[in-house]
mmCIF file of C-alpha atoms in Angstrom:
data_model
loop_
_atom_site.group_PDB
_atom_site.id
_atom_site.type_symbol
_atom_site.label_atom_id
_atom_site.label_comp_id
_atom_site.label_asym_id
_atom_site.label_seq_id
_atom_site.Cartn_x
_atom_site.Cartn_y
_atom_site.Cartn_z
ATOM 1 C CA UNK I 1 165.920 -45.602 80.306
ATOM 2 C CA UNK I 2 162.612 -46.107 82.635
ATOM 3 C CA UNK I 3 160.199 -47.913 81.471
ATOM 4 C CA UNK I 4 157.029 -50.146 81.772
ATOM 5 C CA UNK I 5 157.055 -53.412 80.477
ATOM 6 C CA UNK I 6 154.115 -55.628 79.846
ATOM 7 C CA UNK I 7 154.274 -59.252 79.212
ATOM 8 C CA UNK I 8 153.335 -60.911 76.993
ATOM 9 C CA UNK I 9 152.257 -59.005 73.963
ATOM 10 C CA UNK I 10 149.546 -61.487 73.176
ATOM 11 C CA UNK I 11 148.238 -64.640 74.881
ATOM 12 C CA UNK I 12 145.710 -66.911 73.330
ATOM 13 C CA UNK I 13 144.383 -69.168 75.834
ATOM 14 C CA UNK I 14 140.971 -71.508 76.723
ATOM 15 C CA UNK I 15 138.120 -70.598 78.781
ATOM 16 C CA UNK I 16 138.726 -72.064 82.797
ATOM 17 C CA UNK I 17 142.373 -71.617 82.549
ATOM 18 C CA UNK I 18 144.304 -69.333 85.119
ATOM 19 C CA UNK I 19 146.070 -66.509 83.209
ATOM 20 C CA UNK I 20 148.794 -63.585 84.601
ATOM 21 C CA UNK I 21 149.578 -60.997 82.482
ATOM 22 C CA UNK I 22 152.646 -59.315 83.968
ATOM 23 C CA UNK I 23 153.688 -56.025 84.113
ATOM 24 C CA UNK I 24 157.344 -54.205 85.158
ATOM 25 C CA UNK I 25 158.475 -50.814 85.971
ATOM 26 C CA UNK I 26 161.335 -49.442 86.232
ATOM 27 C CA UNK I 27 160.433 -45.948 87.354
ATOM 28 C CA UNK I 28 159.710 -46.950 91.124
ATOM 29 C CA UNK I 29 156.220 -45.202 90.588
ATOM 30 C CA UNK I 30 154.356 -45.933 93.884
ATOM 31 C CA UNK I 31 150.730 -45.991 91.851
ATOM 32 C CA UNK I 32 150.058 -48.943 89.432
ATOM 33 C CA UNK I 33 146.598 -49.760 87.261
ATOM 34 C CA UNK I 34 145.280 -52.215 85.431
ATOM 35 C CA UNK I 35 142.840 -51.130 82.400
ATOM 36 C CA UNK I 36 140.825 -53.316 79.859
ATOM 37 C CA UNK I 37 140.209 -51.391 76.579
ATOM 38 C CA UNK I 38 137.130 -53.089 74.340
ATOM 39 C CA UNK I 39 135.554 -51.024 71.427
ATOM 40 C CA UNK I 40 132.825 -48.852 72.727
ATOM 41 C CA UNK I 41 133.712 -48.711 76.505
ATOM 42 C CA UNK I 42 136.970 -47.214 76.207
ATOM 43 C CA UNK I 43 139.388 -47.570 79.475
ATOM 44 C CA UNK I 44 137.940 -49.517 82.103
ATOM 45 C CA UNK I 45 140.020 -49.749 85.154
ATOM 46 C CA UNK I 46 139.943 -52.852 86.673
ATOM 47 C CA UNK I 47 142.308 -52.824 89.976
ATOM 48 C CA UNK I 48 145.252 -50.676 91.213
ATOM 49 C CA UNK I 49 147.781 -50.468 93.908
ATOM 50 C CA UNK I 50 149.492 -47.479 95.639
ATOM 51 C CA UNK I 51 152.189 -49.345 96.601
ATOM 52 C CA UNK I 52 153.800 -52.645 98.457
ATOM 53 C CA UNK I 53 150.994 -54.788 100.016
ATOM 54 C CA UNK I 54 148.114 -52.231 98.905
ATOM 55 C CA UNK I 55 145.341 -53.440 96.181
ATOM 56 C CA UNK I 56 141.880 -51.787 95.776
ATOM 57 C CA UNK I 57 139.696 -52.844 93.131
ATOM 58 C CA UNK I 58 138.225 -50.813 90.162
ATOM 59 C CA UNK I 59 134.740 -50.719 87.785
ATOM 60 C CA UNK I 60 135.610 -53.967 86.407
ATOM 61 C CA UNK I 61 137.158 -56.173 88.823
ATOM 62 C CA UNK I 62 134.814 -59.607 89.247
ATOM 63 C CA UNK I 63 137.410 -62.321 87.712
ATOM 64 C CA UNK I 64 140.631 -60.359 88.142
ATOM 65 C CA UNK I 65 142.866 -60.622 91.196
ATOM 66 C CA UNK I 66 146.618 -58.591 91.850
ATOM 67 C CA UNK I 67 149.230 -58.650 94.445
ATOM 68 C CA UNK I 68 151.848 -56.141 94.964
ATOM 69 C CA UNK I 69 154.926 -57.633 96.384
ATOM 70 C CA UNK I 70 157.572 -55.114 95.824
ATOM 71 C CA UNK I 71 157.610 -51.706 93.859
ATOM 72 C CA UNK I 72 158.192 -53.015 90.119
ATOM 73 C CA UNK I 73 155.416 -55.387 89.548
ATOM 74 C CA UNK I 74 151.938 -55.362 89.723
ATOM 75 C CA UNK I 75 150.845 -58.557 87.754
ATOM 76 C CA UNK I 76 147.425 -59.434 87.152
ATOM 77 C CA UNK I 77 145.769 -62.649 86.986
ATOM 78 C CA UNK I 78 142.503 -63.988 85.538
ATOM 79 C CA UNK I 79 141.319 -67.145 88.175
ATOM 80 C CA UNK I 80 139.109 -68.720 85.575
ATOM 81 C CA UNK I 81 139.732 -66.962 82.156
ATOM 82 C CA UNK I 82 135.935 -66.580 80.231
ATOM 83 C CA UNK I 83 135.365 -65.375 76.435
ATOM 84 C CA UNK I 84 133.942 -61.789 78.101
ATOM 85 C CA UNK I 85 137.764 -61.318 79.213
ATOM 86 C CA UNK I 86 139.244 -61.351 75.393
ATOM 87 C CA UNK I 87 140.754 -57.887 75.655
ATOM 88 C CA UNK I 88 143.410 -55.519 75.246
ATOM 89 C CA UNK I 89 145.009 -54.995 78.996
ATOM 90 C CA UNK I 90 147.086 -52.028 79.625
ATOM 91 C CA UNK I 91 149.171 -51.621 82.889
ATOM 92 C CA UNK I 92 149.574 -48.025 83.917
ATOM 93 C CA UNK I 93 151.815 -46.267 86.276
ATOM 94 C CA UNK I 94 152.527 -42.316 88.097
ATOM 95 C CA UNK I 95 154.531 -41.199 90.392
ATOM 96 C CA UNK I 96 152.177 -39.025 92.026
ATOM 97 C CA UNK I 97 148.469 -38.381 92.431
ATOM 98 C CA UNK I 98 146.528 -37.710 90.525
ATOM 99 C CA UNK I 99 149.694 -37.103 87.944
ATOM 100 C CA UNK I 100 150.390 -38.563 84.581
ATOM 101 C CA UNK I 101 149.513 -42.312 83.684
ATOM 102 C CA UNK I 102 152.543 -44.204 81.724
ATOM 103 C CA UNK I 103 151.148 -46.774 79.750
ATOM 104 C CA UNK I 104 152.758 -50.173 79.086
ATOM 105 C CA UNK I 105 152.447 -50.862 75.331
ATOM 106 C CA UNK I 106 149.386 -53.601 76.345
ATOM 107 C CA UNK I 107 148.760 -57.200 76.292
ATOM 108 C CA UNK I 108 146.084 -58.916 73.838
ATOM 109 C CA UNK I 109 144.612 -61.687 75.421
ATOM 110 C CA UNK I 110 142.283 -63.829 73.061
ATOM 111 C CA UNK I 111 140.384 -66.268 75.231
ATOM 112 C CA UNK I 112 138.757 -69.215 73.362
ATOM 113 C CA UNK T 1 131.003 -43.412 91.610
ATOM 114 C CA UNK T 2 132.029 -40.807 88.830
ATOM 115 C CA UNK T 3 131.093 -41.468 85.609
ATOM 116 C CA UNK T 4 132.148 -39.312 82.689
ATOM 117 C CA UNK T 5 130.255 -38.741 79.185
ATOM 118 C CA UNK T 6 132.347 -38.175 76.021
ATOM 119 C CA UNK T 7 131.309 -36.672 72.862
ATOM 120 C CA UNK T 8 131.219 -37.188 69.832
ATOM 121 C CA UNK T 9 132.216 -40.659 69.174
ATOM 122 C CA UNK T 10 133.494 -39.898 65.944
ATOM 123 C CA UNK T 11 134.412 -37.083 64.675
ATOM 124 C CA UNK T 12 135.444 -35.697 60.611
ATOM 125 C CA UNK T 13 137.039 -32.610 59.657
ATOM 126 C CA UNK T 14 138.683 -31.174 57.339
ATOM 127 C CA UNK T 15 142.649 -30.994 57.334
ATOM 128 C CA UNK T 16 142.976 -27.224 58.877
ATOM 129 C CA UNK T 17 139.882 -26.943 60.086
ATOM 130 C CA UNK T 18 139.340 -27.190 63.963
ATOM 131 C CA UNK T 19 138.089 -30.171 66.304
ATOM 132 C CA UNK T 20 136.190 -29.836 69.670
ATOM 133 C CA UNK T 21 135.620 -32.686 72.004
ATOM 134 C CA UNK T 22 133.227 -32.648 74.903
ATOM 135 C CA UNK T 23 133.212 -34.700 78.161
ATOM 136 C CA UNK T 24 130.728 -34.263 81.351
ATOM 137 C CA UNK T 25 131.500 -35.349 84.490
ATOM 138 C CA UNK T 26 129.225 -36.482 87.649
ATOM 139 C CA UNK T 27 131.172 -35.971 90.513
ATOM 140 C CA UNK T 28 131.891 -32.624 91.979
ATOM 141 C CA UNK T 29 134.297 -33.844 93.776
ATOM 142 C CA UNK T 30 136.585 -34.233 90.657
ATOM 143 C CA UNK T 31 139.997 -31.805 90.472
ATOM 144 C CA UNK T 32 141.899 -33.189 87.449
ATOM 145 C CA UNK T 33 140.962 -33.710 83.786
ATOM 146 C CA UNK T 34 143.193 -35.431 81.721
ATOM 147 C CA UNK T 35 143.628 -36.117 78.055
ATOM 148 C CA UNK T 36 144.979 -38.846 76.781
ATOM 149 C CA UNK T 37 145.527 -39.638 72.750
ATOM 150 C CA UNK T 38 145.681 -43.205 71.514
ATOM 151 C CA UNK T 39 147.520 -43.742 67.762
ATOM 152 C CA UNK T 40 146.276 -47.181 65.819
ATOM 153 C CA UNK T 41 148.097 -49.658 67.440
ATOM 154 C CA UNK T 42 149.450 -47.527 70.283
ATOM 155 C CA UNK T 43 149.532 -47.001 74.003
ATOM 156 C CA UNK T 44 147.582 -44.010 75.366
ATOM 157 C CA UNK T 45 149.664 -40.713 76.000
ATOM 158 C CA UNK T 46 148.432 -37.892 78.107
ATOM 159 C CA UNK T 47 148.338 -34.761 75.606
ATOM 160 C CA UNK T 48 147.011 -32.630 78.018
ATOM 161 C CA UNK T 49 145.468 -31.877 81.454
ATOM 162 C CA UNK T 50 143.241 -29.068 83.756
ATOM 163 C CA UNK T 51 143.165 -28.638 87.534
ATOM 164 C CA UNK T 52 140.160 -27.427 88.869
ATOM 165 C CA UNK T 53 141.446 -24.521 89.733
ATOM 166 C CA UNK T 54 142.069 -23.419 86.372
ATOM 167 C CA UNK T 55 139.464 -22.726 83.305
ATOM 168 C CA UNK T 56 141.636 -23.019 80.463
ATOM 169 C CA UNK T 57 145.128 -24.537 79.659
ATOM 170 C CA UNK T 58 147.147 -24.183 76.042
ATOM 171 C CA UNK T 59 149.833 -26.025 74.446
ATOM 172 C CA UNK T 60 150.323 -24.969 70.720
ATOM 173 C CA UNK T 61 147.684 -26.262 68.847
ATOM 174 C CA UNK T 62 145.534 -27.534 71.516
ATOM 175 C CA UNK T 63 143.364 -26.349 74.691
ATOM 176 C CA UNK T 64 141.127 -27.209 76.875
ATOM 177 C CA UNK T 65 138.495 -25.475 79.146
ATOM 178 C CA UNK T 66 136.426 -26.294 81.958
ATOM 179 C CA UNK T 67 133.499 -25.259 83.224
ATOM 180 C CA UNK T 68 132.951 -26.559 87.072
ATOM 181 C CA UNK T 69 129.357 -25.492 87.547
ATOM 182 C CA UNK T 70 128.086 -26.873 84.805
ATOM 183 C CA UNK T 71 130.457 -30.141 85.689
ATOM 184 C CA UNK T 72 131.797 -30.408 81.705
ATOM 185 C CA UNK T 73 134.852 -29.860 79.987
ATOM 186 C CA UNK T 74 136.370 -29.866 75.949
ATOM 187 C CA UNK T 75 139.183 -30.153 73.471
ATOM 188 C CA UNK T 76 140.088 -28.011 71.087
ATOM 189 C CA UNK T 77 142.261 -28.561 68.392
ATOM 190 C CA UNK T 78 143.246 -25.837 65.919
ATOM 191 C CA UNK T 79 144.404 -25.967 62.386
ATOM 192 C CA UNK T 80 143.914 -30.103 62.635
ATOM 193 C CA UNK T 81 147.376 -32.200 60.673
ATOM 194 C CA UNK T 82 146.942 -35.959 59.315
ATOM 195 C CA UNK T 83 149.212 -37.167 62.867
ATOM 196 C CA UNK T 84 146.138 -35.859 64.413
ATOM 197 C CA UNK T 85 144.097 -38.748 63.600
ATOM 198 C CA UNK T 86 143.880 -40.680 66.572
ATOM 199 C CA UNK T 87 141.231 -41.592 69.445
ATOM 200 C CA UNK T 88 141.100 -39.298 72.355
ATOM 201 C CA UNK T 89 139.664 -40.108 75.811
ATOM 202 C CA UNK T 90 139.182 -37.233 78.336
ATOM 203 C CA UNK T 91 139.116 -38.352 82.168
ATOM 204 C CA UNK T 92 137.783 -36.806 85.572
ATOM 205 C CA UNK T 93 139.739 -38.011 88.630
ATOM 206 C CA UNK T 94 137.623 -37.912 91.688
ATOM 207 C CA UNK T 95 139.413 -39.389 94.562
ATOM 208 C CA UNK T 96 141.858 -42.261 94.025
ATOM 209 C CA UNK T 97 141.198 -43.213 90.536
ATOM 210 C CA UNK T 98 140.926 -41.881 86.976
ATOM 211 C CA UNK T 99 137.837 -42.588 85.087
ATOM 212 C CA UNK T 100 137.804 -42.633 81.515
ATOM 213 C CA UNK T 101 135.462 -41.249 78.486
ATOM 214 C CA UNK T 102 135.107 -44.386 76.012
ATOM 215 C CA UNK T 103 136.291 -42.061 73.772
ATOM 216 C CA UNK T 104 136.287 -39.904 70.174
ATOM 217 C CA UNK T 105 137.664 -41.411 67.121
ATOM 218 C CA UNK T 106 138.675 -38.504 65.293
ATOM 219 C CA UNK T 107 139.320 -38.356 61.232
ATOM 220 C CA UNK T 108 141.410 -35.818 59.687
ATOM 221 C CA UNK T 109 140.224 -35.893 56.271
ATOM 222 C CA UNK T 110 142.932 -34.561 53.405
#
């Protein structure tokens, strides 16, 4: 079956280090997002892509960085991870717009 | 940029009883209002969505209306069952993005 993978479920790492949290899809969806989810500000989107070579950035995007190389992946990657980054990331996908997100199953990333 | 107001945070009722959640939106320019429900532990999953050109959509025990003048749309969830517990974001999407509620944490209480 289709699907959208994230990798990997949970990723403890130190404050400075370069982090990418992957994700996969198998759907060829054109549209791809990244969200954050903390307690009390829900789904924050923090950059997306509607398809090879495009990125646009979202509310929450100082720190973050994608690139979107072929259809499948849209990984995501923290330059210089900080504590204010500890989060649950989803990736998100549609195949049209504005249509249906597919979530991944998310990433918790700890950063100490 | 579009920003979207979701109501209550938490919410209690009664197993049976009924459930209404309320989002506002900014932009006029939004034309699609999505629901998504979130399960302990889970991914988000869309439950339920409006066009603009509609005022109310149903799908067996839920709905949900909008009102584009005064820019604010609800859930409604009839004769509420435990696997409702959950938290439930609404969304307005304005142009190229969706923009999320933070969200009701909703209690189904036996």
């Amino acid at each position: 079956d289709a699907e959208i993978t994230q990798s990997p479920r949970h990723k403890i790492t130190e404050t400075g280090r370069q982090v990418t949290l992957a994700c996969h899809q198998t759907w060829n969806h054109n549209n791809m997002f990244w969200y954050r989810q903390d307690l009390g500000h829900g789904l924050r989107l923090i950059h997306y892509s509607y398809g090879v070579q495009d990125t646009n950035k979202g509310e929450v995007s100082d720190g973050y960085s994608v690139s979107r190389s072929n259809t499948e992946d849209l990984p995501l990657t923290l330059e210089s991870a900080a504590s204010s980054q500890t989060s649950v990331y989803f990736c998100a996908t549609s195949r049209g717009w504005p249509e249906k997100l597919f979530f991944g199953s998310g990433t918790q990333l700890s950063v100490l | 940029g579009e920003n979207v107001e979701q109501h209550p945070s938490t919410l209690s009722v009664q197993e049976g009883d009924s459930a209404v959640i309320k989002c506002t939106y900014s932009d006029s320019a939004s034309n699609y209002f999505p629901w998504y429900k979130q399960e302990l532990g889970k991914r988000p999953q869309l439950i339920i969505d409006i066009r603009s050109n509609v005022g109310e959509k149903k799908d067996q025990r839920i709905a949900v209306t909008l009102n584009k003048t005064a820019k604010h749309f609800s859930l409604h969830i009839t004769e509420t069952q435990p696997e409702d517990s959950a938290v439930y974001f609404c969304a307005a999407v304005p142009d190229d993005k969706i923009i999320f509620g933070k969200g009701t944490r909703l209690h189904i209480l036996p």
